[in-house]
PDB file of C-alpha atoms in Angstrom:
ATOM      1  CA  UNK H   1      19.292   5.633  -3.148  1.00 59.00           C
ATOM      2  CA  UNK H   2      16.253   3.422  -2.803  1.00 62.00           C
ATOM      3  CA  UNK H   3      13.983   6.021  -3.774  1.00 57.00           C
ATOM      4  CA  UNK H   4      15.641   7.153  -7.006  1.00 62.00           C
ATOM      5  CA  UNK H   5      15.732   3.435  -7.833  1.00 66.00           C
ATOM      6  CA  UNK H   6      12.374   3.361  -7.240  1.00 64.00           C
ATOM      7  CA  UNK H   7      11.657   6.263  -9.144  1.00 63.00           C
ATOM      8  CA  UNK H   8      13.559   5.306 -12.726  1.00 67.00           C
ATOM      9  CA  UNK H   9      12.029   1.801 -12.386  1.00 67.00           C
ATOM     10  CA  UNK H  10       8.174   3.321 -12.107  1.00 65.00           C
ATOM     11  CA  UNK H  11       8.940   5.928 -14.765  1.00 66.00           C
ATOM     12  CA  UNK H  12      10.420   2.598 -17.011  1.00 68.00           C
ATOM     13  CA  UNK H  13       7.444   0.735 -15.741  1.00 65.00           C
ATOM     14  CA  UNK H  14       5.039   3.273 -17.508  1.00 64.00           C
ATOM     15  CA  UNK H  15       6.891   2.990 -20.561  1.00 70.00           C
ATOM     16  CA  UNK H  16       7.593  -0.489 -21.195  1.00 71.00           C
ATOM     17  CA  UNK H  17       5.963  -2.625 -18.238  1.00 74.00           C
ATOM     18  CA  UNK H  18       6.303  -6.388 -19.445  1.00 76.00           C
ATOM     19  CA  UNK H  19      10.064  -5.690 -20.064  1.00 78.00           C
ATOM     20  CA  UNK H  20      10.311  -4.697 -16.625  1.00 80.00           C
ATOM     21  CA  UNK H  21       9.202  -8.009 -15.406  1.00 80.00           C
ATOM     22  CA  UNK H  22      12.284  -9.500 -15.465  1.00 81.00           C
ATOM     23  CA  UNK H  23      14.141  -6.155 -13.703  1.00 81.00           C
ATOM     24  CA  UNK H  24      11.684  -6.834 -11.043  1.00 81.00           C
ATOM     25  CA  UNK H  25      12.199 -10.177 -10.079  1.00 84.00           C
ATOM     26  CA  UNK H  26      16.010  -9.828  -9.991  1.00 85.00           C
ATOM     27  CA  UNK H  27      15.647  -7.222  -7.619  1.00 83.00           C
ATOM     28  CA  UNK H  28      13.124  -9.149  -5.045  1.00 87.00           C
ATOM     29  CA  UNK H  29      16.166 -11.848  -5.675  1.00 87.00           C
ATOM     30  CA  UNK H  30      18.628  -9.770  -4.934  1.00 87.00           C
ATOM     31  CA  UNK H  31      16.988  -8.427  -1.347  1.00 87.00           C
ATOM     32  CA  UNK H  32      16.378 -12.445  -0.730  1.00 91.00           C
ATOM     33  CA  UNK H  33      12.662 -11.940  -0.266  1.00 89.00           C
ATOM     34  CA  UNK H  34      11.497 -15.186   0.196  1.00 91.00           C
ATOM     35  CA  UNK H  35       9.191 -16.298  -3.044  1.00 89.00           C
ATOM     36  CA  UNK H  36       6.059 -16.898  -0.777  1.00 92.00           C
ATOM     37  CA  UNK H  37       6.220 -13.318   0.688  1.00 90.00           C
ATOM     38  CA  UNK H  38       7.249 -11.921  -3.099  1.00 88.00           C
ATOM     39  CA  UNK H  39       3.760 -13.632  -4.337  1.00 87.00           C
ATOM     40  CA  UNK H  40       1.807 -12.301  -0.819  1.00 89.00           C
ATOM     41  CA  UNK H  41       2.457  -8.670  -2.138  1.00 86.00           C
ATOM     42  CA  UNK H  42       0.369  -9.138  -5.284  1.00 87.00           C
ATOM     43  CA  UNK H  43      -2.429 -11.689  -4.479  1.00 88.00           C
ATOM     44  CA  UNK H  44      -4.755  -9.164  -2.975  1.00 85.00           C
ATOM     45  CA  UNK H  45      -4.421  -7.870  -6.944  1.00 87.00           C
ATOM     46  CA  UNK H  46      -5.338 -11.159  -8.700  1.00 90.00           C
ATOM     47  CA  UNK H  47      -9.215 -10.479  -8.933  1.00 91.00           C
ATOM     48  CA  UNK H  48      -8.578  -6.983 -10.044  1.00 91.00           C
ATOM     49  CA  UNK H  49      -5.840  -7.885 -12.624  1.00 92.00           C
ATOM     50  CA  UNK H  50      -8.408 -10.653 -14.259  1.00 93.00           C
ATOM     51  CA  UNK H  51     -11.197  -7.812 -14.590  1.00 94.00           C
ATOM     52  CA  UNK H  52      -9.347  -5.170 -15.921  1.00 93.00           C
ATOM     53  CA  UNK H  53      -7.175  -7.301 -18.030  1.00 94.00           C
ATOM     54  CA  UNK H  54     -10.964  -8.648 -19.594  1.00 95.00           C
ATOM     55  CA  UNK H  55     -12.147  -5.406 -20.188  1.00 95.00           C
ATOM     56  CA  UNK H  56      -8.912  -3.794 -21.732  1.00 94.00           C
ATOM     57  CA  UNK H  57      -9.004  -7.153 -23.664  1.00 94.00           C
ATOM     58  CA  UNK H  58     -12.715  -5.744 -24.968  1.00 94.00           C
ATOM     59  CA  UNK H  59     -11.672  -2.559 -25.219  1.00 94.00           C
ATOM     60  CA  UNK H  60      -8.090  -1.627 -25.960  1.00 92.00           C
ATOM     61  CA  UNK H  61      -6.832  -5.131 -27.609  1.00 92.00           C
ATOM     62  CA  UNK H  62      -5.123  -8.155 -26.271  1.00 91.00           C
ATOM     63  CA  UNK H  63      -1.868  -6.018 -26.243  1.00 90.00           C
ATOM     64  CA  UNK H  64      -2.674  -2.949 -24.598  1.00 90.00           C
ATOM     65  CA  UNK H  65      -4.374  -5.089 -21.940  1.00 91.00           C
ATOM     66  CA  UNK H  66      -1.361  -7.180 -21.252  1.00 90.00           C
ATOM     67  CA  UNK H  67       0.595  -3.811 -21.188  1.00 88.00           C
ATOM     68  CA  UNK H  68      -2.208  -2.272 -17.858  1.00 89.00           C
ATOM     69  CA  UNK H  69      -2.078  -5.434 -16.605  1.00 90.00           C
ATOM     70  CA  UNK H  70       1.752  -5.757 -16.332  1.00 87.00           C
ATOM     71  CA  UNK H  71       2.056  -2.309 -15.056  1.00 87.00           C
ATOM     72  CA  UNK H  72      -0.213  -2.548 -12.412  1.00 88.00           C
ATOM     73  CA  UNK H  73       1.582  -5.727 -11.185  1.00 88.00           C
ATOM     74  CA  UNK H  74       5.277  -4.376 -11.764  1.00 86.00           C
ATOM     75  CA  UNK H  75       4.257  -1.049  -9.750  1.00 84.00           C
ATOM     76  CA  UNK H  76       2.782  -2.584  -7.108  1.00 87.00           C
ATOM     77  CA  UNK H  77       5.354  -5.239  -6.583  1.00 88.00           C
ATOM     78  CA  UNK H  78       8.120  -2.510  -6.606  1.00 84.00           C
ATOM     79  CA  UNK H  79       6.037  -0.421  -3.802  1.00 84.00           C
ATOM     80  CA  UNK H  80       6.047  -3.732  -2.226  1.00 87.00           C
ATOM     81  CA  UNK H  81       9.395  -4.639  -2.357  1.00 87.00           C
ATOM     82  CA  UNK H  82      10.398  -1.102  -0.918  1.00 84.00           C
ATOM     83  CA  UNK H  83       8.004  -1.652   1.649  1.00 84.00           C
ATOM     84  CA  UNK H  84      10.137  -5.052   2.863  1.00 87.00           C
ATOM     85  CA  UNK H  85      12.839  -3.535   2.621  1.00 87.00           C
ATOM     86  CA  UNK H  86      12.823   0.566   4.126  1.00 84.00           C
ATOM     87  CA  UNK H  87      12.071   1.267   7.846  1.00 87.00           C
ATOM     88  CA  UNK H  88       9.020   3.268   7.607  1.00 85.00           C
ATOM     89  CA  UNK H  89      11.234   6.095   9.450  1.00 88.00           C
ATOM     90  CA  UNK H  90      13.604   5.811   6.647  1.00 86.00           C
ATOM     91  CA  UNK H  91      10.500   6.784   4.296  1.00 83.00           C
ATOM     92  CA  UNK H  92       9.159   9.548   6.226  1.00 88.00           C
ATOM     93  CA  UNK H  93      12.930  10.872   6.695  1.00 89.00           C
ATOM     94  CA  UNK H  94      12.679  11.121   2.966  1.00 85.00           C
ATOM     95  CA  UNK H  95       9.272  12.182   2.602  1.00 85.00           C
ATOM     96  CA  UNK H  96      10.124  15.114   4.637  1.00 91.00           C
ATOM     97  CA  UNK H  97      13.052  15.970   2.697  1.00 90.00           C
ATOM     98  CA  UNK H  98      10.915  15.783  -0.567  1.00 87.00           C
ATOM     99  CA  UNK H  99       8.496  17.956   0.658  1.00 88.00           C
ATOM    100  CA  UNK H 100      10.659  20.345   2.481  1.00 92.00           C
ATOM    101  CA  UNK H 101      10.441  23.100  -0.515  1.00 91.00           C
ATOM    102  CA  UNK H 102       5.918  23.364  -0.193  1.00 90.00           C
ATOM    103  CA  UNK H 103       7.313  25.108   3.281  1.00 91.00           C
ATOM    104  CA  UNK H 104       6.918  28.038   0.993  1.00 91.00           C
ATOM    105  CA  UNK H 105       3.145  27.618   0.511  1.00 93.00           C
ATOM    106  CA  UNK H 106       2.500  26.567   4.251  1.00 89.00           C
ATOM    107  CA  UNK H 107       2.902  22.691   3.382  1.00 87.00           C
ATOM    108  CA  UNK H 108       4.869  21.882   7.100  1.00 87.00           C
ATOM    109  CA  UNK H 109       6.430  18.303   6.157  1.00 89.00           C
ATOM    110  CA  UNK H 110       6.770  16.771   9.716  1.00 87.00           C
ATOM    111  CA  UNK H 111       3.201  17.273   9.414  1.00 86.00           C
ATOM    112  CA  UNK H 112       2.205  15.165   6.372  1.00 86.00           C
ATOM    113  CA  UNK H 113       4.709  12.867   7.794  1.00 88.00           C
ATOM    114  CA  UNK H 114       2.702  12.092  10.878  1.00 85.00           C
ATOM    115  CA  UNK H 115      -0.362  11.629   8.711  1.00 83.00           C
ATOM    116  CA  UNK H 116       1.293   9.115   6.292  1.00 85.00           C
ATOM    117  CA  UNK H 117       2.499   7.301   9.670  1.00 85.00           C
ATOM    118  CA  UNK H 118      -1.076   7.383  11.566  1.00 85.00           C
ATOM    119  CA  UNK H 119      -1.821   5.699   8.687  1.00 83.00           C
ATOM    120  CA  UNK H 120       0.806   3.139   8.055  1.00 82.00           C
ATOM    121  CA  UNK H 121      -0.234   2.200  11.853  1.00 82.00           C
ATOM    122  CA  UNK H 122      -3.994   2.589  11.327  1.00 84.00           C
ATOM    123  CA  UNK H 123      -4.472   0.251   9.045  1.00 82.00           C
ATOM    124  CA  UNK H 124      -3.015  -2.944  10.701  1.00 84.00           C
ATOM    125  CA  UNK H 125      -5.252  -1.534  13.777  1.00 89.00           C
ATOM    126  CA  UNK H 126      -8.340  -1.488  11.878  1.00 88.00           C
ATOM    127  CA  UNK H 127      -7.264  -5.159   9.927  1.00 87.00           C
ATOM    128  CA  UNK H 128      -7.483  -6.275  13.560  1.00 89.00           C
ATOM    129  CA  UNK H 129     -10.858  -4.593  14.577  1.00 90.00           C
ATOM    130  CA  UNK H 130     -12.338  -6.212  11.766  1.00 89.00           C
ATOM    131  CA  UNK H 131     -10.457  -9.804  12.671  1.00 89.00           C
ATOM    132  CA  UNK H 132     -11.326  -9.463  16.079  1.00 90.00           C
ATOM    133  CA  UNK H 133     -15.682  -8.588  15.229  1.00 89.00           C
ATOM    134  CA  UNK H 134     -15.762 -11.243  12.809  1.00 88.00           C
ATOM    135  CA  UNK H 135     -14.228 -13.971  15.518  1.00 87.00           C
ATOM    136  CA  UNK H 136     -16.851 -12.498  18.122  1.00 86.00           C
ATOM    137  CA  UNK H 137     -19.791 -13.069  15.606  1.00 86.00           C
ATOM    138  CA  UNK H 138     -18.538 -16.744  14.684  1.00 84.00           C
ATOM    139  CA  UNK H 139     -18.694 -17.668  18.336  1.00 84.00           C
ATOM    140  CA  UNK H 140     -22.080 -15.903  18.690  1.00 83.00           C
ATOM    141  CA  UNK H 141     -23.062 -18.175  15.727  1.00 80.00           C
ATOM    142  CA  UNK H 142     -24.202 -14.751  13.968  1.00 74.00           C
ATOM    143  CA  UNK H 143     -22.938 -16.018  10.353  1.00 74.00           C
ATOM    144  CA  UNK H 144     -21.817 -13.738   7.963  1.00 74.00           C
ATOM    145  CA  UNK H 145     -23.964 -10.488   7.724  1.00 76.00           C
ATOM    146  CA  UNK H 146     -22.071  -7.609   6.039  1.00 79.00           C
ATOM    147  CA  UNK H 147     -24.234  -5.307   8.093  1.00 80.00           C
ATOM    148  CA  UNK H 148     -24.127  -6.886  11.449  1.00 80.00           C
ATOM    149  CA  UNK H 149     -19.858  -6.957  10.717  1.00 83.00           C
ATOM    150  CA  UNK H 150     -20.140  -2.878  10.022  1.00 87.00           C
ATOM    151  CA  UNK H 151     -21.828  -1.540  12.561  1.00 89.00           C
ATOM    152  CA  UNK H 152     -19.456  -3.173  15.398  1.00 90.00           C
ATOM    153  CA  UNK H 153     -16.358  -2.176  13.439  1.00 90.00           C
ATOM    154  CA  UNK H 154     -17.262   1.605  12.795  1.00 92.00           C
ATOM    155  CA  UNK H 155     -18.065   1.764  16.520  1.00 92.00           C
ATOM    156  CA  UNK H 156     -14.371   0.153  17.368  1.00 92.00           C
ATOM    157  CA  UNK H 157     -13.356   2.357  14.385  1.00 90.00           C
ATOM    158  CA  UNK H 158     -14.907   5.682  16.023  1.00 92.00           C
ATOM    159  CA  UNK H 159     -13.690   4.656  19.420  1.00 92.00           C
ATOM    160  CA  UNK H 160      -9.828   3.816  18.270  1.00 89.00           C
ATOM    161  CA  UNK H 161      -9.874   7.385  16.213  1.00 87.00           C
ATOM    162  CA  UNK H 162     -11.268   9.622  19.514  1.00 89.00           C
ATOM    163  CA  UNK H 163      -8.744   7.901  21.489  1.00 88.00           C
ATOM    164  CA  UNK H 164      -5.684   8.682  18.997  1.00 84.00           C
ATOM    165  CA  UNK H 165      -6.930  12.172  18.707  1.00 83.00           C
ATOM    166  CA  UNK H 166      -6.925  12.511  21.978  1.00 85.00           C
ATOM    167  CA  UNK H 167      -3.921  11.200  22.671  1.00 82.00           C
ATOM    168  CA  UNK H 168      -2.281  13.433  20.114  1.00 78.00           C
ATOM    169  CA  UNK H 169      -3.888  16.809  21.598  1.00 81.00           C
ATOM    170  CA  UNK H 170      -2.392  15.931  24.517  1.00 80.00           C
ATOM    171  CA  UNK H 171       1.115  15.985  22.915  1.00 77.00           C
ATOM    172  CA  UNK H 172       0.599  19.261  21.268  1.00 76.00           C
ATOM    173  CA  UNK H 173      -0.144  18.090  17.671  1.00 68.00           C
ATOM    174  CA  UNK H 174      -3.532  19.582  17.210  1.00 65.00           C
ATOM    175  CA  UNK H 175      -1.073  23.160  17.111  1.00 58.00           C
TER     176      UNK H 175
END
């Protein structure tokens, strides 16, 4: 049910995306998401939003850029208000119902499912890797060198991915 919400509301977010403003924040009221976590989906957008909103601004009109710039927002808020709200196995159950008909071309579902959950869990993993060289580097005194912060974290990175391919081989998922 969830997903064909989802589904109208992105197709009516295309169409008309600062009338769906108002859709969207009665459903984040309506699932009682707190208006702190609401805003915590979209900040990471803000910078984004300002630049393309400028150059639509330049390019398309004041109008058409208010139009991007509300759809972006809206669409991302919606994936982020799923996202509070669905189990992650209650997503891959559907994604592999979705997908179930490219068996007939050789897509196998369970598998794209396992890839979309690697990395749902990867990327809190490598968050952390990144959290956890940074700390190391401010206690070293070693500032704030973009270069010094990559080569530790692709190691970590290199390390973490070995070890999870390993560890699925050895439950048969390399078949």
């Amino acid at each position: 049910m969830k997903l064909l919400l989802l589904t109208v509301l992105l197709a009516l977010t295309v169409r008309y995306p600062v009338p769906m403003l108002v859709p969207l924040l009665s459903l984040y009221l309506l699932a009682r998401i707190p208006w702190r976590v609401a805003l915590a989906q979209v900040r990471p957008l803000w910078m984004l939003l300002l630049v393309t909103g400028a150059f639509q601004v330049l390019t398309l009109g004041w109008v058409r850029a208010v139009d991007i710039v509300c759809g972006l927002l809206v669409s991302v808020a919606l994936a982020g208000l799923v996202t509070l709200t669905t189990r992650v196995n209650a997503m891959l159950d559907v994604l592999v119902r979705v997908l179930r008909p490219l068996r007939l071309v050789g897509v196998d579902p369970t598998r794209v499912a396992l890839l979309l959950a690697l990395t749902i869990r990867c990327v809190p993993m490598l968050a952390g890797i990144v959290t956890a060289v940074r700390e190391a580097q401010l206690a070293r005194g070693a500032g704030r060198n973009p270069l010094a912060l990559a080569v530790p974290v692709v190691i970590r990175t290199l390390r973490a991915a070995d070890a999870l391919g390993e560890a699925l081989t050895a439950r048969g998922a390399d078949d």
